[in-house]
Every structure is written in structure tokens, then in C-alpha cells.
Short mmCIF file of C-alpha atoms and ligand atoms in Angstrom, two decimals:
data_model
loop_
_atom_site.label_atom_id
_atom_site.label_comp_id
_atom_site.label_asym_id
_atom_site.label_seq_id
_atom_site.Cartn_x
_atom_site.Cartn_y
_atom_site.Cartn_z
CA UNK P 9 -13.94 5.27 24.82
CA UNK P 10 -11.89 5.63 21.61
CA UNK P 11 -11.39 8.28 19.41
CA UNK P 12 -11.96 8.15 15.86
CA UNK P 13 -8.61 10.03 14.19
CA UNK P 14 -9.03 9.78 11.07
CA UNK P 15 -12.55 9.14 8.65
CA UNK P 16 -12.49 9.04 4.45
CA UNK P 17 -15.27 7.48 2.96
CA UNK P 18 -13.93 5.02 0.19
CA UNK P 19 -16.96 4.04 -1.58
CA UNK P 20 -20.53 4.69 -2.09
CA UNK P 21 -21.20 2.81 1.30
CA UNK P 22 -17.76 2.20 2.84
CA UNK P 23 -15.88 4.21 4.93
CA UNK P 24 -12.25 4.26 6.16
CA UNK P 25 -11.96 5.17 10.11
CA UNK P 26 -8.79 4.89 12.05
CA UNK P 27 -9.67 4.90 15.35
CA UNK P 28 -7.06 5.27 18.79
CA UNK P 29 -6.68 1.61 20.36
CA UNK P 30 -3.03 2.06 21.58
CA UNK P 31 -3.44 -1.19 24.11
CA UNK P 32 -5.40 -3.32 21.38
CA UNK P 33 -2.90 -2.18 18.50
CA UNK P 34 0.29 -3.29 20.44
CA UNK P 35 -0.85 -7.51 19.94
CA UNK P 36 -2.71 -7.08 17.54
CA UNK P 37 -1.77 -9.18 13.91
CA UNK P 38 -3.60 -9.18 10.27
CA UNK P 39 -6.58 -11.42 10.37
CA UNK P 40 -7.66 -10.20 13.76
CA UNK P 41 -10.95 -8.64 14.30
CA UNK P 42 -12.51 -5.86 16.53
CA UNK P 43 -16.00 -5.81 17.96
CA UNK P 44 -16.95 -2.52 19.12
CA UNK P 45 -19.77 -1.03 20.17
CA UNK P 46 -20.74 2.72 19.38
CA UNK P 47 -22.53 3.78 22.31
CA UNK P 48 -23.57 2.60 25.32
CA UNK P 49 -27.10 1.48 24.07
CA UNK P 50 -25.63 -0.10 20.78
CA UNK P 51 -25.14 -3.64 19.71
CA UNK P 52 -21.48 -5.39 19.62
CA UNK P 53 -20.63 -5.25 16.15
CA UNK P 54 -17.36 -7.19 14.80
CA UNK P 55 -15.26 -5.67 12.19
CA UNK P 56 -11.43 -7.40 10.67
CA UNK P 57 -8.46 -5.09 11.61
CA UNK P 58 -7.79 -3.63 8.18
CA UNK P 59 -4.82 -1.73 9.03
CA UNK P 60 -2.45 -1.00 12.39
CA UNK P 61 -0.38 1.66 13.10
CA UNK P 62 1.48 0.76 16.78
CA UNK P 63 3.56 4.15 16.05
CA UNK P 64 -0.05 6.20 16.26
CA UNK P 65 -1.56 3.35 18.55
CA UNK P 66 -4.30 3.50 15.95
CA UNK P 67 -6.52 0.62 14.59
CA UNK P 68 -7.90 1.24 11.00
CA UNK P 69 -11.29 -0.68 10.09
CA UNK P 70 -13.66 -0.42 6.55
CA UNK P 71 -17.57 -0.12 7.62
CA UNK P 72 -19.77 -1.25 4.89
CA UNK P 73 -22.98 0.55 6.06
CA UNK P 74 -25.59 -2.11 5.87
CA UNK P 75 -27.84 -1.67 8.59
CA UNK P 76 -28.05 0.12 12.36
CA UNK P 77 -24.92 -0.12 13.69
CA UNK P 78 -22.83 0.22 10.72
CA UNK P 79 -25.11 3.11 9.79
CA UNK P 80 -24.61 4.96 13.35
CA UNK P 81 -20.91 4.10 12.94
CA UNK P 82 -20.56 5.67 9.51
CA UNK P 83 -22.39 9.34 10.74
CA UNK P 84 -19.83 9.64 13.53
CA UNK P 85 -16.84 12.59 12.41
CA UNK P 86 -13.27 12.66 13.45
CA UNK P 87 -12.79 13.35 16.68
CA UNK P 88 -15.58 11.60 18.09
CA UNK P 89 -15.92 8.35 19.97
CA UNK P 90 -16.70 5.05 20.09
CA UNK P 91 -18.55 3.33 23.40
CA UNK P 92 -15.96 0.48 23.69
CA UNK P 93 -13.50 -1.37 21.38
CA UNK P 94 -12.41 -4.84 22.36
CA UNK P 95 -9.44 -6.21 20.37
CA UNK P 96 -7.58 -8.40 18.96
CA UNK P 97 -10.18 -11.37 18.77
CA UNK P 98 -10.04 -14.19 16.51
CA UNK P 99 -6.82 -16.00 15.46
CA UNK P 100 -4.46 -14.51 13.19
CA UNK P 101 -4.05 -16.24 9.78
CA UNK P 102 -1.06 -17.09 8.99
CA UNK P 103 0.04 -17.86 5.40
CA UNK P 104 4.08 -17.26 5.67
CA UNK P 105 4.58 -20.98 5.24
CA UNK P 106 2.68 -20.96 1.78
CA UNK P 107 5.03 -20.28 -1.23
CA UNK P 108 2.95 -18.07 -3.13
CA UNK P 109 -0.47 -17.24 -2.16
CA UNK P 110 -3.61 -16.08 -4.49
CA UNK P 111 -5.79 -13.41 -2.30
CA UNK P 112 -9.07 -13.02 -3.26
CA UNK P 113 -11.81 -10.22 -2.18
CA UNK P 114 -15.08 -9.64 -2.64
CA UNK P 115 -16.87 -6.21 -1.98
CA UNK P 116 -15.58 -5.90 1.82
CA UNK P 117 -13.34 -8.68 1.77
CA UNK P 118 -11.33 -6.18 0.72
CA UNK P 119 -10.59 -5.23 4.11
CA UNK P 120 -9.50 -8.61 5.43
CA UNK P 121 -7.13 -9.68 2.72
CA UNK P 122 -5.13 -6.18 2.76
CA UNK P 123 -3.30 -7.13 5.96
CA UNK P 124 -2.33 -9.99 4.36
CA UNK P 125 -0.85 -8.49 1.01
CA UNK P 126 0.55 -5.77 3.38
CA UNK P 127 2.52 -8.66 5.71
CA UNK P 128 2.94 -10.58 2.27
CA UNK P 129 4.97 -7.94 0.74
CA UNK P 130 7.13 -7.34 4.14
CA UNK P 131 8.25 -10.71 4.20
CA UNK P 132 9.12 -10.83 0.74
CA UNK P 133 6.42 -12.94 -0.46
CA UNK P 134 4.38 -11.03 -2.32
CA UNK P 135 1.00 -12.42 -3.28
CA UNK P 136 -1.01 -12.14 -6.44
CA UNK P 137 -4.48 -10.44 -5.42
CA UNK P 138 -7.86 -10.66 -7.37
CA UNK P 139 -10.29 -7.52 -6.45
CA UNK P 140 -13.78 -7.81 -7.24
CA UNK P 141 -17.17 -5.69 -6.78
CA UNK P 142 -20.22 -5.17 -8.38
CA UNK P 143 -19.10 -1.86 -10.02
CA UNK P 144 -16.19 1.01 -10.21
CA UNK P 145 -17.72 2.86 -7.45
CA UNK P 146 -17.49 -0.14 -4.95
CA UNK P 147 -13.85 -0.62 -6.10
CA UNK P 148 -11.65 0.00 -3.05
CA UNK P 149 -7.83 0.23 -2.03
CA UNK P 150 -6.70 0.22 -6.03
CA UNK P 151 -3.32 2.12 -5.29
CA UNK P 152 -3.23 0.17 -2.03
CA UNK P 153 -3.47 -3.11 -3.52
CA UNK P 154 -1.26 -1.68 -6.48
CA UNK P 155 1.94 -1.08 -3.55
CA UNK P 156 1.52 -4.54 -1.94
CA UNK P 157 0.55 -6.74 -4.95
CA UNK P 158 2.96 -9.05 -7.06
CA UNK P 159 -0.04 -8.61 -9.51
CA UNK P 160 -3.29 -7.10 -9.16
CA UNK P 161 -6.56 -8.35 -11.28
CA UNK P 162 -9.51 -5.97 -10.66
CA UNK P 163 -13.26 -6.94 -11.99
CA UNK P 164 -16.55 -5.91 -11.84
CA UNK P 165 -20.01 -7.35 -12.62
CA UNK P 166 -20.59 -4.54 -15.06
CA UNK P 167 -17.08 -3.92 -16.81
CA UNK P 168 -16.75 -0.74 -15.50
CA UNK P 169 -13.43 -1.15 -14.16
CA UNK P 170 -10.82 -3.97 -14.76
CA UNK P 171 -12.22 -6.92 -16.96
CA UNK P 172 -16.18 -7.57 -16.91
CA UNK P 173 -17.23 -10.79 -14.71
CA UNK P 174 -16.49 -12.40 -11.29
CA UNK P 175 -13.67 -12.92 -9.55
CA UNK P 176 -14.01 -16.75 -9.88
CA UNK P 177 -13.17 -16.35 -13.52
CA UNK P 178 -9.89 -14.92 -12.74
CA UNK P 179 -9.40 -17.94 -10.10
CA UNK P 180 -9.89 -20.40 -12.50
CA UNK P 181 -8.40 -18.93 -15.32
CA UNK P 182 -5.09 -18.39 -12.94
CA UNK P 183 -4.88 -21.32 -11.48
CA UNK P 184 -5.88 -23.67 -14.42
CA UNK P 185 -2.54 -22.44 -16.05
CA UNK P 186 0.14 -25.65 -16.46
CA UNK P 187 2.75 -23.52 -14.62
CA UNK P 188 0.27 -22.21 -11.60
CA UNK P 189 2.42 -21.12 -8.95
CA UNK P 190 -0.06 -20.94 -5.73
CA UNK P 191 -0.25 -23.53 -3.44
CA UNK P 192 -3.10 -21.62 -1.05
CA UNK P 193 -6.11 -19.63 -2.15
CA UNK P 194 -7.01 -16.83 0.44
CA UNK P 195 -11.01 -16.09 -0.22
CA UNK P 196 -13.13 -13.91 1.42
CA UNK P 197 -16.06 -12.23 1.14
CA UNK P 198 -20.13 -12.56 0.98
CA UNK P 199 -21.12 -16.37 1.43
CA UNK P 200 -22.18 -16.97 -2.19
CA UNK P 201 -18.74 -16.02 -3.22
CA UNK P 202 -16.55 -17.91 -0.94
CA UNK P 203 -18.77 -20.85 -1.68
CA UNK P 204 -18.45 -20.31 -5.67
CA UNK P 205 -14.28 -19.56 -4.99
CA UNK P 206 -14.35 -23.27 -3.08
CA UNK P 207 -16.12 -25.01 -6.08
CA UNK P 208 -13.68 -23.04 -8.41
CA UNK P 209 -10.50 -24.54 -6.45
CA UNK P 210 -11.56 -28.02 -5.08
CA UNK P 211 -11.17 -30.23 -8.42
CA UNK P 212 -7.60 -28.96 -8.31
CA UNK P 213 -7.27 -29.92 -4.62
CA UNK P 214 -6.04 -26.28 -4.15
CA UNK P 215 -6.32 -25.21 -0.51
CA UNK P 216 -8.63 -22.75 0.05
CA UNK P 217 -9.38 -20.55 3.48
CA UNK P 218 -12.00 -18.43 3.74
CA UNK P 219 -13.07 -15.96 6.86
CA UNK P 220 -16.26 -16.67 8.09
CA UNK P 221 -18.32 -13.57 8.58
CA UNK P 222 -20.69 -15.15 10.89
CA UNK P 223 -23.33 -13.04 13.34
CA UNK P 224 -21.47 -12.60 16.69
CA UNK P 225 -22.44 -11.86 19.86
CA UNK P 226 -19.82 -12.01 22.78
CA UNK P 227 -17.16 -13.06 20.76
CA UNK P 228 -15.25 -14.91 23.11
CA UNK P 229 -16.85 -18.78 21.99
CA UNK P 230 -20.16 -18.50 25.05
CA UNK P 231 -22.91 -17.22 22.84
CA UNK P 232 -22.91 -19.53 20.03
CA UNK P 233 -24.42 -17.34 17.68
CA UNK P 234 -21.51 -17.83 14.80
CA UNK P 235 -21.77 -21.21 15.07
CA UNK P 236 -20.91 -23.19 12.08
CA UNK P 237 -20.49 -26.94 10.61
CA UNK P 238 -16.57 -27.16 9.40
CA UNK P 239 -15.81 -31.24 8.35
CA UNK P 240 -19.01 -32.18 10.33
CA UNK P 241 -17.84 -30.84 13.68
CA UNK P 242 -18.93 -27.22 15.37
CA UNK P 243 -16.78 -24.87 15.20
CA UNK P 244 -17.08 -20.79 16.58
CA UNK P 245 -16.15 -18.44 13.98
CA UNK P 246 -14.93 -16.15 16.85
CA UNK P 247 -12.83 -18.46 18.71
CA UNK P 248 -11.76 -21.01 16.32
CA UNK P 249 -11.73 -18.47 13.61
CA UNK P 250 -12.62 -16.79 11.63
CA UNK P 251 -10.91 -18.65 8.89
CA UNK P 252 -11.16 -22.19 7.86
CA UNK P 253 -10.74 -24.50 5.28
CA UNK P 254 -13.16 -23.46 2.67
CA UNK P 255 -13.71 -27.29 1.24
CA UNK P 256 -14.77 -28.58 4.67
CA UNK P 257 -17.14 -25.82 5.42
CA UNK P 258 -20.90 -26.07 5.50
CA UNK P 259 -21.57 -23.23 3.17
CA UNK P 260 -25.57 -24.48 3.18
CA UNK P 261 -25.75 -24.11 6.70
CA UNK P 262 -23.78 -20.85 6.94
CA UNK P 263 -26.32 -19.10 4.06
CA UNK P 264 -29.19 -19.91 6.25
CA UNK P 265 -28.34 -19.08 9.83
CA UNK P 266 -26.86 -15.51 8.32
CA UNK P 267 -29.96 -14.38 7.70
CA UNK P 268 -31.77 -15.94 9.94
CA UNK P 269 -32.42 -12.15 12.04
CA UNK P 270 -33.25 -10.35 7.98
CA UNK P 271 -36.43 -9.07 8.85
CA UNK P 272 -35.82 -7.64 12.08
CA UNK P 273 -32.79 -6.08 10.95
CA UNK P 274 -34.56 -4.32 8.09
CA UNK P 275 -37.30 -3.76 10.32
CA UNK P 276 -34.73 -1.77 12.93
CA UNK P 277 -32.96 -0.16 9.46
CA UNK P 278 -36.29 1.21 8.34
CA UNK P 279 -37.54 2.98 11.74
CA UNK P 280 -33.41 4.57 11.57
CA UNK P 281 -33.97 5.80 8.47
CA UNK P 282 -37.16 7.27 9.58
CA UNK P 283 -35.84 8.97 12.43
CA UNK P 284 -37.93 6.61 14.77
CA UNK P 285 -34.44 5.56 16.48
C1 LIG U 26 -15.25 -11.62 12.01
C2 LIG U 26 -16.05 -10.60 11.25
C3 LIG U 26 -15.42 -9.57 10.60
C4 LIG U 26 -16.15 -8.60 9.92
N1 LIG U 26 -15.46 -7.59 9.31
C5 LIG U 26 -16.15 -6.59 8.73
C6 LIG U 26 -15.44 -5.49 8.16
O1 LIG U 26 -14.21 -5.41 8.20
N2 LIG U 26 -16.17 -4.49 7.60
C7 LIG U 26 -17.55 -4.55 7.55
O2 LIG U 26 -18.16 -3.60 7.03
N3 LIG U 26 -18.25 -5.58 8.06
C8 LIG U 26 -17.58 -6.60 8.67
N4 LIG U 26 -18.27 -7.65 9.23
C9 LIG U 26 -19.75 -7.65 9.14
C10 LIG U 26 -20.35 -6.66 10.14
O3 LIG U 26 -20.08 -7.08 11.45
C11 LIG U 26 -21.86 -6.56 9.93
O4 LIG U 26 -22.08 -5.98 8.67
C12 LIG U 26 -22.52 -5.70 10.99
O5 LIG U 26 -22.56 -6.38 12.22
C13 LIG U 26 -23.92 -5.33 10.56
O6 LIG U 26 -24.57 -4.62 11.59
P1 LIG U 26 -25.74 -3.62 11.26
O7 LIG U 26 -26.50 -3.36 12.53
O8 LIG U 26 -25.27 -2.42 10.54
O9 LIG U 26 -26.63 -4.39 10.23
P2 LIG U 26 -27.80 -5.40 10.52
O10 LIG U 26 -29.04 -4.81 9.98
O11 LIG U 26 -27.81 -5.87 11.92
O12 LIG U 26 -27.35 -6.62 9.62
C14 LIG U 26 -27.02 -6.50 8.26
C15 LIG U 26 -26.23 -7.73 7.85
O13 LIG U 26 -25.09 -7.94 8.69
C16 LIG U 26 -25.11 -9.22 9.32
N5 LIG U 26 -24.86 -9.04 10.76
C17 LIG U 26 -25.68 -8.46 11.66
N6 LIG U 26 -25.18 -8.46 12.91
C18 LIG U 26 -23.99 -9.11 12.80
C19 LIG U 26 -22.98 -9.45 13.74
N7 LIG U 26 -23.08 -9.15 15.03
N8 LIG U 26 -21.92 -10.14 13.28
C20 LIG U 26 -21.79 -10.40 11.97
N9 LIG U 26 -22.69 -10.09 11.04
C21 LIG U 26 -23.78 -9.47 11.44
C22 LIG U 26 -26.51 -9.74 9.14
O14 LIG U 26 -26.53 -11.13 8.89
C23 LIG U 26 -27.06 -9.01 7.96
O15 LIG U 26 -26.87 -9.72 6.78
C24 LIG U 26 -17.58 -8.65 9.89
C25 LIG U 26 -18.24 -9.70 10.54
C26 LIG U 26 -17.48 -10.66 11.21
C27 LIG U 26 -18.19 -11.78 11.92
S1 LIG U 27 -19.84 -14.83 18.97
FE1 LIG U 27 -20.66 -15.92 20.61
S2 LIG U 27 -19.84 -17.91 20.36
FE2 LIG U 27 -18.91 -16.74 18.81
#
């Protein structure tokens, strides 16, 4: 059982919890992931380690509440706990040998690329970072990203904070420049916008990883349920992941098997809401 210390919701539908993990926190690295589950009937649900604190032995993950689980998570208060927490899975990404590095997140993406301007900044690299979301009140970790940034470029669908548009513009527009400094584009976030980040970066031959927020099971490579097609092998977005190189991933492939489970999910979502659950 772990106990969540500390809860702030963020957004509309995100929320901040640190939770107590001291034997997960002390290996754990940025790009790592979690999958917890939040009581002893619930379903294992993997989330990226968003923040560490070995000091507190605490674990800090962002929760987009988009169905059960993340719903059941979101209701639970400080002080209360989670069934089981099993951590660090995944590999860690690790983008210290890149000169300078363009991070780009999308809606809860956000969570997975602020380890990396964090550890960025502490080794004295400190990467450019493009924000997106569909509107201000999505917008997340602005002073956050503001600390760690070399610069920060925030956008929204609507204009209603930073410049109007999506964060592909930005890519392109920074990295089309004669004097473009990056040599590796960090991407992640929904499917659609990884894919559209790829096709942004791959005339320039610009490397481009992306994490792969596949549906997991296990986690540990047996189930195969985040099985994808990366440069026409299969790969396991828990074991051999969950980043890759955007421009060999089948993005096709990955669209269709995400939401392969939609109407059950909503199905499960709808009795929740109803109090059938
Ligand atoms: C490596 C990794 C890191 C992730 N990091 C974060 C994070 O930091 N913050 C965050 O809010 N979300 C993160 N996710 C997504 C999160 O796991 C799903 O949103 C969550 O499992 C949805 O569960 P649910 O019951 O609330 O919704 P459901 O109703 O079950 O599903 C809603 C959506 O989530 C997807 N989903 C469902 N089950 C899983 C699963 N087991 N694994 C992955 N996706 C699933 C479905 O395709 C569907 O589109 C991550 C996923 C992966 C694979
Ligand atoms: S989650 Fe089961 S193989 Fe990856």
C-alpha cells in the first residue's frame, strides 16, 4: 500500500499526486513509468514518473481522468492509499548525448517530457520545450516549464494562451530556421500528434522519439497487449520502451489497436458515473 502525500489538481481533468514509493524512488530515472493499481479489485494502470523526490521517498505522477481507473484514482484525498505501485518499468530515455534537444508535449505529454527538461537543466543542457493543449485551462506546469526551459513556446487550439495553433507549427517553424540548433526532437503525446510531429521532422531527417502510450497489461513484455510494429519488427512498449524512433513506428497500427477496447471502456465509464460501480 502507498500513501498518497500530496494531491493538487492542475487542470480541468488532471491532477498532481505525489505518492510514498521510497523503494521504487531510490532506481528510479526520468522516462520511467509506474503501473499501479488502486485497490485490490482495480485494473493495472501505467502512468510516466513525472517527478521524484528520493529525499521524501516520494514518486509524483499527473492522472488525466479519462475513464475508471483514472477516475477512482483522481477521488482518492491525501492521506489515502493506493492497492499496489510497481516501479520503475520501462527504460529510461536518455538524451545527454544530444547537443540540444527540442521537447515537445501534448495535453499529458506534459508529464513525460518534464523529467527530461528537469535532468536537461541539471546537466547543463537545457532544452527548448514546446507546450501545447487544446485550451488555457488544460495548460499545465507553465512556471515549471518556465524554471527548466532554455525557451518555452506555449499554444493552444483556441489562442487562449501562448500563440493560436498546434504545436507542429512551432516544430516546423523552429527547426526550418538556417541556424536550427537541435539535433533530437523529444515528442510525446496523443497518437495523432506524435504522428503529425514525425511528418513535421522526417524531410529534415531530424531524429525524432516519441513514448508510446500503448494499453498495458503486466508490463513486464508476457501479455502482449502494447504490442507495436517499430521498422517492421514487434516491439513491447513496456519492455523495449516506451520510446522509439518516431520515423520507424507504425503509427497506423498503433491508432487502431488503442482503441480497440473504446466501447467497453465507455461502457464501464458510464455505469461509474451512474453509481452502478
Ligand atoms: C507507458 C505509459 C505511460 C502513461 N503515462 C500516463 C501519465 O503520466 N498520465 C496519464 O494520465 N496517463 C498516462 N498513461 C495513460 C493511462 O495509463 C490511461 O489513460 C489509463 O490506463 C486509462 O485508464 P481508465 O480506466 O481511466 O480509462 P479507460 O476507460 O480504460 O481508457 C481510456 C483510454 O485510456 C487508454 N487505456 C486504457 N487502459 C490502458 C492501459 N492499461 N494502458 C494504457 N492505456 C490505456 C484507452 O486506450 C483509452 O483510450 C500512460 C500510458 C502508458 C502506456
Ligand atoms: S504490457 Fe504486457 S507485454 Fe507489454
Amino acid at each position: 500500500m502507498n500513501r498518497i502525500l500530496k494531491k493538487r489538481w492542475l487542470a480541468e481533468n488532471v491532477v498532481e499526486l505525489e505518492i510514498e514509493a521510497p523503494e521504487a524512488v531510490r532506481n528510479a530515472r526520468p522516462g520511467q513509468f509506474v503501473i499501479l493499481r488502486v485497490d485490490e479489485e482495480g485494473e493495472r494502470v501505467p502512468f510516466t514518473i513525472c517527478d521524484m523526490d528520493r529525499e521524501r521517498g516520494s514518486i509524483t505522477l499527473l492522472v488525466q481522468t479519462v475513464g475508471y481507473s483514472t477516475a477512482r484514482l483522481a477521488a482518492l484525498n491525501e492521506g489515502d492509499f493506493v492497492h499496489d505501485f510497481t516501479a520503475p518499468l520501462g527504460n529510461a530515455t536518455d538524451l545527454d548525448g544530444y547537443s540540444r534537444v527540442l521537447l515537445v508535449g501534448g495535453g499529458i505529454g506534459t508529464a513525460v517530457i518534464f523529467p527530461q527538461a528537469k535532468h536537461l537543466r541539471e546537466i547543463g543542457k537545457p532544452a527548448d520545450v514546446v507546450v501545447g493543449a487544446r485550451n488555457k485551462s488544460l495548460l499545465m506546469y507553465e512556471e515549471e516549464f518556465r524554471r527548466q526551459a532554455g525557451s518555452l513556446f506555449l499554444i493552444t487550439d483556441d489562442g487562449s494562451s501562448g500563440r493560436k495553433g498546434f504545436v507542429t507549427d512551432v516544430v516546423r517553424e523552429l527547426i526550418s530556421r538556417p541556424d536550427s540548433p537541435y539535433d533530437v526532437v523529444f515528442a510525446v503525446g496523443p497518437l495523432p500528434m506524435m504522428r503529425a510531429v514525425c511528418e513535421v521532422t522526417r524531410p529534415f531527417g531530424l531524429r525524432t522519439i516519441v513514448s508510446m502510450n500503448s494499453i498495458m497489461v503486466d508490463g513486464t513484455g508476457m501479455c502482449g497487449g502494447c504490442r507495436l510494429t517499430v521498422g517492421g519488427q514487434v516491439r513491447y512498449a513496456c519492455v523495449h520502451g516506451p520510446e522509439f524512433d518516431g520515423h520507424q513506428v507504425d503509427f497506423e497500427e498503433a491508432i487502431n489497436r488503442s482503441g480497440m477496447y473504446r466501447e467497453q471502456e465507455q461502457a464501464h465509464y458510464c455505469r461509474l458515473k451512474e453509481g452502478k460501480i
